[in-house]
Amino acid sequence: MKSRFEIIDFHSHILPGADHGSSSIETSKKQLALAAECGIKRVIATSHFYPHVHTVDAFLEKRNNAYFALAPHIPEEIEIRLGAEVLICNGIENLPRLEKLFIHGTNSLLLELAGSDFVSEHIDSVRALIARGVDVILAHADRYEPSLIEEMISLGARIQLNAESLNTVFKRKVLYDWLSRGLVVALGSDIHGADKSAYPSLVKAYSKIGKYAEAVCSESAKIWDKSVEF
């Protein structure tokens, strides 16, 4: 299954040992082979960054080592850019070297909200990030209460959706409203392990969103084109 659009997997966990997405180079190779089978040639590796667990330097060392271990095994037709899925916390905007967690070469930050642990101070952090010129992209916004996402949107945040959410009836009306308003800039597989359904689901999601697919691909491409290889 392939798409007529140049799909970018904007949210993936394909670096071996960088987080719980892939436990080995063999698993990562399977993930990339699955992407290639679906014609997906551009992948952003967004390993989990937990500010209560990691320092930025320790995270970068682990992520970069994982990338260099995988690099000889990356298929020729696939390009990878490095980023992170950063869990929000109070004062995240003050984290030293936060910019090192942006998608490499850009001002785009893939920010994971805290779900049931979300507190009002997190809104202040998002406001502060956007005021500083950070392009805040909400990871898998489909998982959260729409009212919370709307509040983030009002501050200037944009949206990444997981493919699986567009292939079910869950919140479909809300998701299509966000698409129609031009708020969705990316879709992602959020692949963990050698999930054989992840990349076909991503291609299917672009087919599902129909007239909005080209616009989403275009917004993802604008970010990709700013990014640089590690």
GROMACS .gro file of C-alpha atoms in nm:
model
  230
    1MET     CA    1   0.000   0.000   0.000
    2LYS     CA    2   0.150   0.332  -0.109
    3SER     CA    3   0.030   0.690  -0.119
    4ARG     CA    4   0.032   0.943  -0.403
    5PHE     CA    5   0.165   1.196  -0.151
    6GLU     CA    6   0.519   1.217  -0.014
    7ILE     CA    7   0.437   1.104   0.339
    8ILE     CA    8   0.656   1.199   0.631
    9ASP     CA    9   0.628   0.989   0.944
   10PHE     CA   10   0.642   1.276   1.189
   11HIS     CA   11   0.631   1.070   1.510
   12SER     CA   12   0.820   0.744   1.545
   13HIS     CA   13   1.019   0.540   1.794
   14ILE     CA   14   1.269   0.364   1.571
   15LEU     CA   15   1.604   0.417   1.740
   16PRO     CA   16   1.735   0.101   1.908
   17GLY     CA   17   1.755   0.128   2.285
   18ALA     CA   18   1.676   0.501   2.290
   19ASP     CA   19   1.340   0.434   2.455
   20HIS     CA   20   1.085   0.153   2.471
   21GLY     CA   21   1.004   0.185   2.100
   22SER     CA   22   1.276  -0.050   1.980
   23SER     CA   23   1.481  -0.285   2.192
   24SER     CA   24   1.739  -0.374   1.926
   25ILE     CA   25   1.888  -0.293   1.588
   26GLU     CA   26   1.699  -0.590   1.446
   27THR     CA   27   1.367  -0.442   1.557
   28SER     CA   28   1.461  -0.103   1.414
   29LYS     CA   29   1.557  -0.265   1.083
   30LYS     CA   30   1.216  -0.434   1.070
   31GLN     CA   31   1.045  -0.101   1.141
   32LEU     CA   32   1.232   0.070   0.858
   33ALA     CA   33   1.162  -0.218   0.622
   34LEU     CA   34   0.792  -0.182   0.699
   35ALA     CA   35   0.813   0.191   0.620
   36ALA     CA   36   0.993   0.121   0.292
   37GLU     CA   37   0.728  -0.135   0.191
   38CYS     CA   38   0.466   0.140   0.221
   39GLY     CA   39   0.672   0.388   0.022
   40ILE     CA   40   0.753   0.606   0.322
   41LYS     CA   41   1.096   0.756   0.270
   42ARG     CA   42   1.117   1.024   0.537
   43VAL     CA   43   1.096   0.950   0.909
   44ILE     CA   44   1.145   1.176   1.210
   45ALA     CA   45   1.280   0.982   1.507
   46THR     CA   46   1.111   1.124   1.817
   47SER     CA   47   1.241   0.929   2.113
   48HIS     CA   48   1.072   1.000   2.446
   49PHE     CA   49   1.227   1.271   2.660
   50TYR     CA   50   1.106   1.272   3.020
   51PRO     CA   51   1.233   1.579   3.210
   52HIS     CA   52   1.187   1.405   3.545
   53VAL     CA   53   1.410   1.119   3.425
   54HIS     CA   54   1.663   1.262   3.180
   55THR     CA   55   1.900   1.552   3.154
   56VAL     CA   56   1.919   1.691   2.803
   57ASP     CA   57   2.285   1.592   2.770
   58ALA     CA   58   2.225   1.235   2.887
   59PHE     CA   59   1.928   1.201   2.653
   60LEU     CA   60   2.124   1.334   2.357
   61GLU     CA   61   2.412   1.098   2.421
   62LYS     CA   62   2.178   0.798   2.436
   63ARG     CA   63   1.976   0.906   2.132
   64ASN     CA   64   2.279   0.990   1.921
   65ASN     CA   65   2.454   0.663   2.008
   66ALA     CA   66   2.139   0.477   1.904
   67TYR     CA   67   2.127   0.666   1.575
   68PHE     CA   68   2.492   0.596   1.492
   69ALA     CA   69   2.442   0.227   1.573
   70LEU     CA   70   2.147   0.213   1.335
   71ALA     CA   71   2.294   0.433   1.061
   72PRO     CA   72   2.475   0.154   0.868
   73HIS     CA   73   2.145  -0.036   0.847
   74ILE     CA   74   1.919   0.244   0.725
   75PRO     CA   75   1.785   0.160   0.377
   76GLU     CA   76   1.922   0.387   0.104
   77GLU     CA   77   1.575   0.514   0.017
   78ILE     CA   78   1.495   0.630   0.371
   79GLU     CA   79   1.608   0.952   0.537
   80ILE     CA   80   1.588   1.005   0.910
   81ARG     CA   81   1.581   1.331   1.102
   82LEU     CA   82   1.631   1.345   1.478
   83GLY     CA   83   1.393   1.503   1.724
   84ALA     CA   84   1.225   1.412   2.051
   85GLU     CA   85   0.882   1.366   2.200
   86VAL     CA   86   0.914   1.596   2.500
   87LEU     CA   87   0.683   1.544   2.797
   88ILE     CA   88   0.556   1.873   2.934
   89CYS     CA   89   0.631   1.976   3.291
   90ASN     CA   90   0.609   2.295   3.493
   91GLY     CA   91   0.876   2.533   3.368
   92ILE     CA   92   0.973   2.324   3.065
   93GLU     CA   93   1.045   2.652   2.885
   94ASN     CA   94   1.333   2.711   3.127
   95LEU     CA   95   1.499   2.374   3.070
   96PRO     CA   96   1.865   2.436   2.978
   97ARG     CA   97   1.944   2.342   2.617
   98LEU     CA   98   1.578   2.272   2.538
   99GLU     CA   99   1.647   2.379   2.179
  100LYS     CA  100   1.857   2.063   2.137
  101LEU     CA  101   1.533   1.865   2.159
  102PHE     CA  102   1.373   2.044   1.864
  103ILE     CA  103   1.352   1.862   1.533
  104HIS     CA  104   1.712   1.899   1.426
  105GLY     CA  105   1.774   2.228   1.249
  106THR     CA  106   1.426   2.371   1.316
  107ASN     CA  107   1.238   2.561   1.584
  108SER     CA  108   0.972   2.286   1.601
  109LEU     CA  109   0.916   2.105   1.930
  110LEU     CA  110   0.699   1.792   1.947
  111LEU     CA  111   0.539   1.833   2.289
  112GLU     CA  112   0.357   1.556   2.472
  113LEU     CA  113   0.086   1.668   2.713
  114ALA     CA  114   0.050   1.507   3.052
  115GLY     CA  115  -0.301   1.366   3.021
  116SER     CA  116  -0.462   1.326   3.362
  117ASP     CA  117  -0.156   1.491   3.521
  118PHE     CA  118  -0.207   1.813   3.326
  119VAL     CA  119  -0.219   2.126   3.542
  120SER     CA  120  -0.291   2.490   3.462
  121GLU     CA  121   0.077   2.583   3.491
  122HIS     CA  122   0.141   2.377   3.178
  123ILE     CA  123  -0.066   2.626   2.982
  124ASP     CA  124   0.165   2.901   3.105
  125SER     CA  125   0.463   2.698   2.981
  126VAL     CA  126   0.313   2.656   2.634
  127ARG     CA  127   0.236   3.027   2.623
  128ALA     CA  128   0.596   3.108   2.719
  129LEU     CA  129   0.740   2.872   2.457
  130ILE     CA  130   0.530   3.020   2.179
  131ALA     CA  131   0.616   3.374   2.293
  132ARG     CA  132   0.983   3.277   2.248
  133GLY     CA  133   0.917   3.174   1.889
  134VAL     CA  134   0.902   2.798   1.944
  135ASP     CA  135   0.681   2.612   1.697
  136VAL     CA  136   0.490   2.396   1.947
  137ILE     CA  137   0.339   2.087   1.786
  138LEU     CA  138   0.116   1.881   2.013
  139ALA     CA  139   0.200   1.511   1.989
  140HIS     CA  140  -0.098   1.281   1.927
  141ALA     CA  141  -0.349   1.556   2.007
  142ASP     CA  142  -0.622   1.301   1.937
  143ARG     CA  143  -0.559   1.147   2.280
  144TYR     CA  144  -0.665   1.448   2.485
  145GLU     CA  145  -0.981   1.633   2.573
  146PRO     CA  146  -1.067   1.861   2.281
  147SER     CA  147  -1.123   2.156   2.517
  148LEU     CA  148  -0.761   2.130   2.633
  149ILE     CA  149  -0.632   2.118   2.276
  150GLU     CA  150  -0.847   2.417   2.186
  151GLU     CA  151  -0.688   2.613   2.468
  152MET     CA  152  -0.343   2.526   2.333
  153ILE     CA  153  -0.453   2.618   1.981
  154SER     CA  154  -0.567   2.958   2.106
  155LEU     CA  155  -0.207   3.020   2.218
  156GLY     CA  156  -0.067   2.928   1.877
  157ALA     CA  157   0.010   2.557   1.913
  158ARG     CA  158  -0.036   2.325   1.616
  159ILE     CA  159  -0.133   1.959   1.595
  160GLN     CA  160   0.011   1.618   1.511
  161LEU     CA  161  -0.235   1.330   1.494
  162ASN     CA  162  -0.165   0.959   1.521
  163ALA     CA  163  -0.272   0.764   1.216
  164GLU     CA  164  -0.476   0.513   1.412
  165SER     CA  165  -0.709   0.788   1.536
  166LEU     CA  166  -0.815   0.866   1.179
  167ASN     CA  167  -0.893   0.504   1.105
  168THR     CA  168  -1.156   0.475   1.379
  169VAL     CA  169  -1.473   0.668   1.463
  170PHE     CA  170  -1.314   0.796   1.787
  171LYS     CA  171  -1.346   1.177   1.799
  172ARG     CA  172  -1.369   1.180   1.420
  173LYS     CA  173  -1.587   1.493   1.410
  174VAL     CA  174  -1.334   1.680   1.626
  175LEU     CA  175  -1.035   1.562   1.424
  176TYR     CA  176  -1.194   1.665   1.095
  177ASP     CA  177  -1.278   2.004   1.242
  178TRP     CA  178  -0.909   2.055   1.323
  179LEU     CA  179  -0.816   1.941   0.973
  180SER     CA  180  -1.066   2.179   0.812
  181ARG     CA  181  -0.921   2.470   1.012
  182GLY     CA  182  -0.567   2.396   0.892
  183LEU     CA  183  -0.442   2.315   1.243
  184VAL     CA  184  -0.302   1.969   1.167
  185VAL     CA  185   0.054   1.989   1.036
  186ALA     CA  186   0.153   1.625   1.058
  187LEU     CA  187   0.045   1.264   1.096
  188GLY     CA  188   0.259   1.001   1.262
  189SER     CA  189   0.276   0.625   1.299
  190ASP     CA  190   0.398   0.648   1.661
  191ILE     CA  191   0.544   0.307   1.588
  192HIS     CA  192   0.662   0.099   1.882
  193GLY     CA  193   0.810  -0.241   1.813
  194ALA     CA  194   0.774  -0.418   1.479
  195ASP     CA  195   0.406  -0.331   1.449
  196LYS     CA  196   0.309  -0.449   1.101
  197SER     CA  197  -0.004  -0.234   1.101
  198ALA     CA  198   0.168   0.098   1.181
  199TYR     CA  199   0.276   0.207   0.835
  200PRO     CA  200  -0.022   0.072   0.640
  201SER     CA  201  -0.232   0.261   0.896
  202LEU     CA  202  -0.039   0.582   0.822
  203VAL     CA  203  -0.095   0.548   0.448
  204LYS     CA  204  -0.461   0.463   0.507
  205ALA     CA  205  -0.502   0.769   0.731
  206TYR     CA  206  -0.386   0.999   0.450
  207SER     CA  207  -0.636   0.832   0.220
  208LYS     CA  208  -0.910   0.880   0.481
  209ILE     CA  209  -0.856   1.254   0.517
  210GLY     CA  210  -0.900   1.303   0.143
  211LYS     CA  211  -0.897   1.670   0.044
  212TYR     CA  212  -0.693   1.764   0.353
  213ALA     CA  213  -0.408   1.521   0.281
  214GLU     CA  214  -0.212   1.746   0.047
  215ALA     CA  215  -0.223   2.040   0.290
  216VAL     CA  216  -0.101   1.826   0.582
  217CYS     CA  217   0.178   1.679   0.370
  218SER     CA  218   0.277   2.030   0.263
  219GLU     CA  219   0.298   2.155   0.622
  220SER     CA  220   0.508   1.854   0.725
  221ALA     CA  221   0.735   1.911   0.426
  222LYS     CA  222   0.793   2.275   0.525
  223ILE     CA  223   0.926   2.158   0.861
  224TRP     CA  224   1.129   1.876   0.704
  225ASP     CA  225   1.286   2.115   0.456
  226LYS     CA  226   1.412   2.330   0.743
  227SER     CA  227   1.561   2.028   0.917
  228VAL     CA  228   1.910   1.896   0.857
  229GLU     CA  229   2.070   1.556   0.869
  230PHE     CA  230   2.252   1.477   1.190
   0.00000   0.00000   0.00000
